Amino acid sequence: MDKLSTKEKIINASLELFSEKGYKATSIKEIAEKVGVKELTVYRQFGKKIKILEHINNMITTPLPLIVNYLENEAVYDLEEDLSRILTIVERELNKNKQIIKFILREKFNLPDKYMNGKILVKYFDIMKQKGKIKSFESDSISLLFFSSILTSFILKERFKDEQIASLITSDTYKKTIVRLFTEALIIK
């Protein structure tokens, strides 16, 4: 296993402290202590604390390219299957970025546009309407509602991770229910 560089250790420690205490409440001294280096080392690597924050922002990976790739190359235009796959993609990316998102939510920052775009499914829903497979709801709203339900579930799971609701939210039944609600509401019978 590769050893982390000093810069990576500083980023990880900063992210952990920012998530726990907040950006403003975290000092360079605390970051240095957590990493086990001198403050000067942190300053040499980043200059200012804001540069650490900028680096963290650039680390966020986004599910958007993965969703676009799925929609362009793998979508089968079966609402239940496609929404299940997209939910899995988004959930995986949220979990990869868990600590960063936790920090963003704690600080009440907005998730960067590169992370989530509620309109990404609009074209898909429009095609499904043209094919006569779903009811004629506004595609923008359906897309936003779908992604909102996933993000809200993630936030609740993180917020109440030590309570019973968290295990409910992580269950396959819960995920299938989200997809099933959209499917039942949208499919023309």
Short mmCIF file of C-alpha atoms in Angstrom, two decimals:
data_model
loop_
_atom_site.label_atom_id
_atom_site.label_comp_id
_atom_site.label_asym_id
_atom_site.label_seq_id
_atom_site.Cartn_x
_atom_site.Cartn_y
_atom_site.Cartn_z
CA MET A 1 0.00 0.00 0.00
CA ASP A 2 1.29 3.45 -0.92
CA LYS A 3 2.22 5.80 1.88
CA LEU A 4 0.43 9.12 1.83
CA SER A 5 2.48 12.19 1.01
CA THR A 6 2.65 15.01 3.54
CA LYS A 7 0.33 17.05 1.33
CA GLU A 8 -2.24 14.23 1.28
CA LYS A 9 -2.00 13.84 5.05
CA ILE A 10 -2.59 17.58 5.46
CA ILE A 11 -5.64 17.43 3.17
CA ASN A 12 -7.09 14.42 5.02
CA ALA A 13 -6.51 15.96 8.44
CA SER A 14 -7.94 19.28 7.29
CA LEU A 15 -11.02 17.67 5.86
CA GLU A 16 -11.59 15.72 9.05
CA LEU A 17 -11.17 18.81 11.22
CA PHE A 18 -13.25 21.01 8.90
CA SER A 19 -16.02 18.40 9.00
CA GLU A 20 -15.93 18.21 12.81
CA LYS A 21 -15.27 21.81 13.81
CA GLY A 22 -15.86 23.89 10.71
CA TYR A 23 -13.45 25.70 8.43
CA LYS A 24 -13.23 28.93 10.44
CA ALA A 25 -12.82 27.17 13.79
CA THR A 26 -9.93 25.02 12.55
CA SER A 27 -6.44 26.48 12.82
CA ILE A 28 -3.30 25.65 10.86
CA LYS A 29 -1.76 24.69 14.21
CA GLU A 30 -4.48 22.06 14.77
CA ILE A 31 -4.01 20.69 11.27
CA ALA A 32 -0.25 20.44 11.80
CA GLU A 33 -0.72 18.70 15.16
CA LYS A 34 -3.14 16.19 13.67
CA VAL A 35 -0.66 15.35 10.90
CA GLY A 36 2.33 15.37 13.24
CA VAL A 37 4.25 18.10 11.42
CA LYS A 38 5.20 21.68 12.16
CA GLU A 39 2.93 24.55 11.17
CA LEU A 40 5.62 25.73 8.77
CA THR A 41 5.23 22.48 6.82
CA VAL A 42 1.53 23.18 6.28
CA TYR A 43 2.33 26.72 5.15
CA ARG A 44 5.02 25.44 2.76
CA GLN A 45 2.59 22.97 1.21
CA PHE A 46 -0.38 25.35 0.84
CA GLY A 47 0.56 28.90 1.80
CA LYS A 48 -2.83 29.71 3.36
CA LYS A 49 -5.71 27.76 4.82
CA ILE A 50 -7.94 28.89 1.94
CA LYS A 51 -5.65 27.01 -0.47
CA ILE A 52 -6.41 23.81 1.44
CA LEU A 53 -10.11 24.53 1.02
CA GLU A 54 -9.65 25.14 -2.71
CA HIS A 55 -7.76 21.86 -3.03
CA ILE A 56 -10.57 20.01 -1.23
CA ASN A 57 -13.14 21.57 -3.57
CA ASN A 58 -11.15 20.33 -6.56
CA MET A 59 -11.08 16.81 -5.11
CA ILE A 60 -14.83 16.35 -5.37
CA THR A 61 -15.69 13.77 -7.96
CA THR A 62 -19.01 14.01 -9.66
CA PRO A 63 -21.49 11.39 -10.79
CA LEU A 64 -22.50 13.51 -13.79
CA PRO A 65 -20.09 12.03 -16.38
CA LEU A 66 -20.96 8.52 -15.18
CA ILE A 67 -24.68 9.23 -15.52
CA VAL A 68 -24.22 10.83 -18.94
CA ASN A 69 -22.19 7.82 -20.05
CA TYR A 70 -24.89 5.47 -18.77
CA LEU A 71 -27.67 7.42 -20.49
CA GLU A 72 -25.79 7.65 -23.79
CA ASN A 73 -24.42 4.10 -23.92
CA GLU A 74 -26.28 1.77 -21.59
CA ALA A 75 -29.80 3.08 -20.96
CA VAL A 76 -32.41 0.48 -21.87
CA TYR A 77 -35.39 2.84 -21.58
CA ASP A 78 -36.97 0.67 -18.93
CA LEU A 79 -37.76 3.20 -16.22
CA GLU A 80 -37.24 0.91 -13.25
CA GLU A 81 -33.94 -0.51 -14.49
CA ASP A 82 -32.53 2.83 -15.60
CA LEU A 83 -33.47 4.68 -12.41
CA SER A 84 -32.06 1.83 -10.30
CA ARG A 85 -28.75 2.03 -12.12
CA ILE A 86 -28.61 5.83 -11.85
CA LEU A 87 -29.45 5.69 -8.13
CA THR A 88 -26.58 3.24 -7.65
CA ILE A 89 -24.16 5.54 -9.51
CA VAL A 90 -25.16 8.59 -7.48
CA GLU A 91 -25.09 6.73 -4.19
CA ARG A 92 -21.60 5.34 -4.90
CA GLU A 93 -20.27 8.82 -5.69
CA LEU A 94 -21.92 10.36 -2.63
CA ASN A 95 -20.25 7.71 -0.47
CA LYS A 96 -16.85 8.34 -2.12
CA ASN A 97 -17.22 12.03 -1.28
CA LYS A 98 -18.88 11.49 2.10
CA GLN A 99 -16.47 13.52 4.21
CA ILE A 100 -16.29 16.38 1.72
CA ILE A 101 -20.07 16.54 1.43
CA LYS A 102 -20.40 16.38 5.21
CA PHE A 103 -18.06 19.36 5.43
CA ILE A 104 -19.96 21.28 2.73
CA LEU A 105 -23.27 20.67 4.48
CA ARG A 106 -21.82 21.60 7.87
CA GLU A 107 -20.53 24.87 6.51
CA LYS A 108 -23.80 25.42 4.64
CA PHE A 109 -21.98 25.75 1.34
CA ASN A 110 -23.78 24.79 -1.80
CA LEU A 111 -22.70 21.61 -3.48
CA PRO A 112 -20.70 22.70 -6.51
CA ASP A 113 -22.65 22.64 -9.78
CA LYS A 114 -20.17 20.10 -11.06
CA TYR A 115 -21.41 17.69 -8.43
CA MET A 116 -25.12 17.55 -9.00
CA ASN A 117 -27.28 18.79 -11.80
CA GLY A 118 -30.98 18.18 -11.36
CA LYS A 119 -31.55 18.59 -15.09
CA ILE A 120 -29.39 15.70 -16.20
CA LEU A 121 -32.34 13.33 -16.60
CA VAL A 122 -34.55 15.81 -18.50
CA LYS A 123 -33.60 14.50 -21.94
CA TYR A 124 -34.10 10.91 -20.74
CA PHE A 125 -37.59 11.68 -19.41
CA ASP A 126 -38.44 13.58 -22.61
CA ILE A 127 -37.46 10.55 -24.69
CA MET A 128 -39.50 8.29 -22.42
CA LYS A 129 -42.53 10.58 -22.95
CA GLN A 130 -41.99 10.57 -26.74
CA LYS A 131 -41.89 6.77 -26.68
CA GLY A 132 -45.19 6.79 -24.79
CA LYS A 133 -43.63 4.99 -21.81
CA ILE A 134 -44.29 7.60 -19.12
CA LYS A 135 -46.94 10.17 -18.28
CA SER A 136 -46.48 13.75 -19.35
CA PHE A 137 -45.12 15.37 -16.21
CA GLU A 138 -42.61 18.22 -16.46
CA SER A 139 -39.23 16.55 -16.99
CA ASP A 140 -37.27 19.20 -15.08
CA SER A 141 -39.35 18.61 -11.96
CA ILE A 142 -39.19 14.80 -12.20
CA SER A 143 -35.41 14.90 -12.58
CA LEU A 144 -34.97 17.27 -9.66
CA LEU A 145 -37.31 15.23 -7.45
CA PHE A 146 -35.43 12.01 -8.20
CA PHE A 147 -32.02 13.47 -7.35
CA SER A 148 -33.41 15.31 -4.32
CA SER A 149 -34.75 12.07 -2.88
CA ILE A 150 -31.31 10.44 -3.22
CA LEU A 151 -29.44 13.41 -1.72
CA THR A 152 -31.95 13.78 1.11
CA SER A 153 -31.61 10.08 1.92
CA PHE A 154 -27.83 10.44 2.02
CA ILE A 155 -28.05 13.46 4.35
CA LEU A 156 -30.49 11.70 6.69
CA LYS A 157 -28.33 8.59 6.76
CA GLU A 158 -25.27 10.63 7.71
CA ARG A 159 -27.11 12.80 10.21
CA PHE A 160 -28.75 9.87 12.01
CA LYS A 161 -26.07 7.24 11.41
CA ASP A 162 -26.30 5.85 14.94
CA GLU A 163 -30.08 5.53 14.88
CA GLN A 164 -32.40 2.98 13.36
CA ILE A 165 -33.40 5.24 10.47
CA ALA A 166 -29.87 4.97 9.04
CA SER A 167 -30.14 1.21 8.61
CA LEU A 168 -33.51 1.66 6.91
CA ILE A 169 -32.06 4.18 4.46
CA THR A 170 -29.15 1.92 3.53
CA SER A 171 -31.36 -1.07 2.84
CA ASP A 172 -32.02 -2.33 -0.67
CA THR A 173 -35.74 -2.21 0.11
CA TYR A 174 -35.53 1.55 0.66
CA LYS A 175 -33.70 2.11 -2.62
CA LYS A 176 -36.17 -0.09 -4.48
CA THR A 177 -39.00 1.90 -2.91
CA ILE A 178 -37.62 5.19 -4.20
CA VAL A 179 -37.39 3.77 -7.71
CA ARG A 180 -40.76 2.04 -7.42
CA LEU A 181 -42.51 5.28 -6.37
CA PHE A 182 -41.22 7.04 -9.47
CA THR A 183 -42.02 4.05 -11.64
CA GLU A 184 -45.57 3.66 -10.34
CA ALA A 185 -46.25 7.39 -10.63
CA LEU A 186 -44.84 7.79 -14.13
CA ILE A 187 -45.46 4.62 -16.15
CA ILE A 188 -48.50 4.65 -18.40
CA LYS A 189 -50.62 1.59 -17.74
#
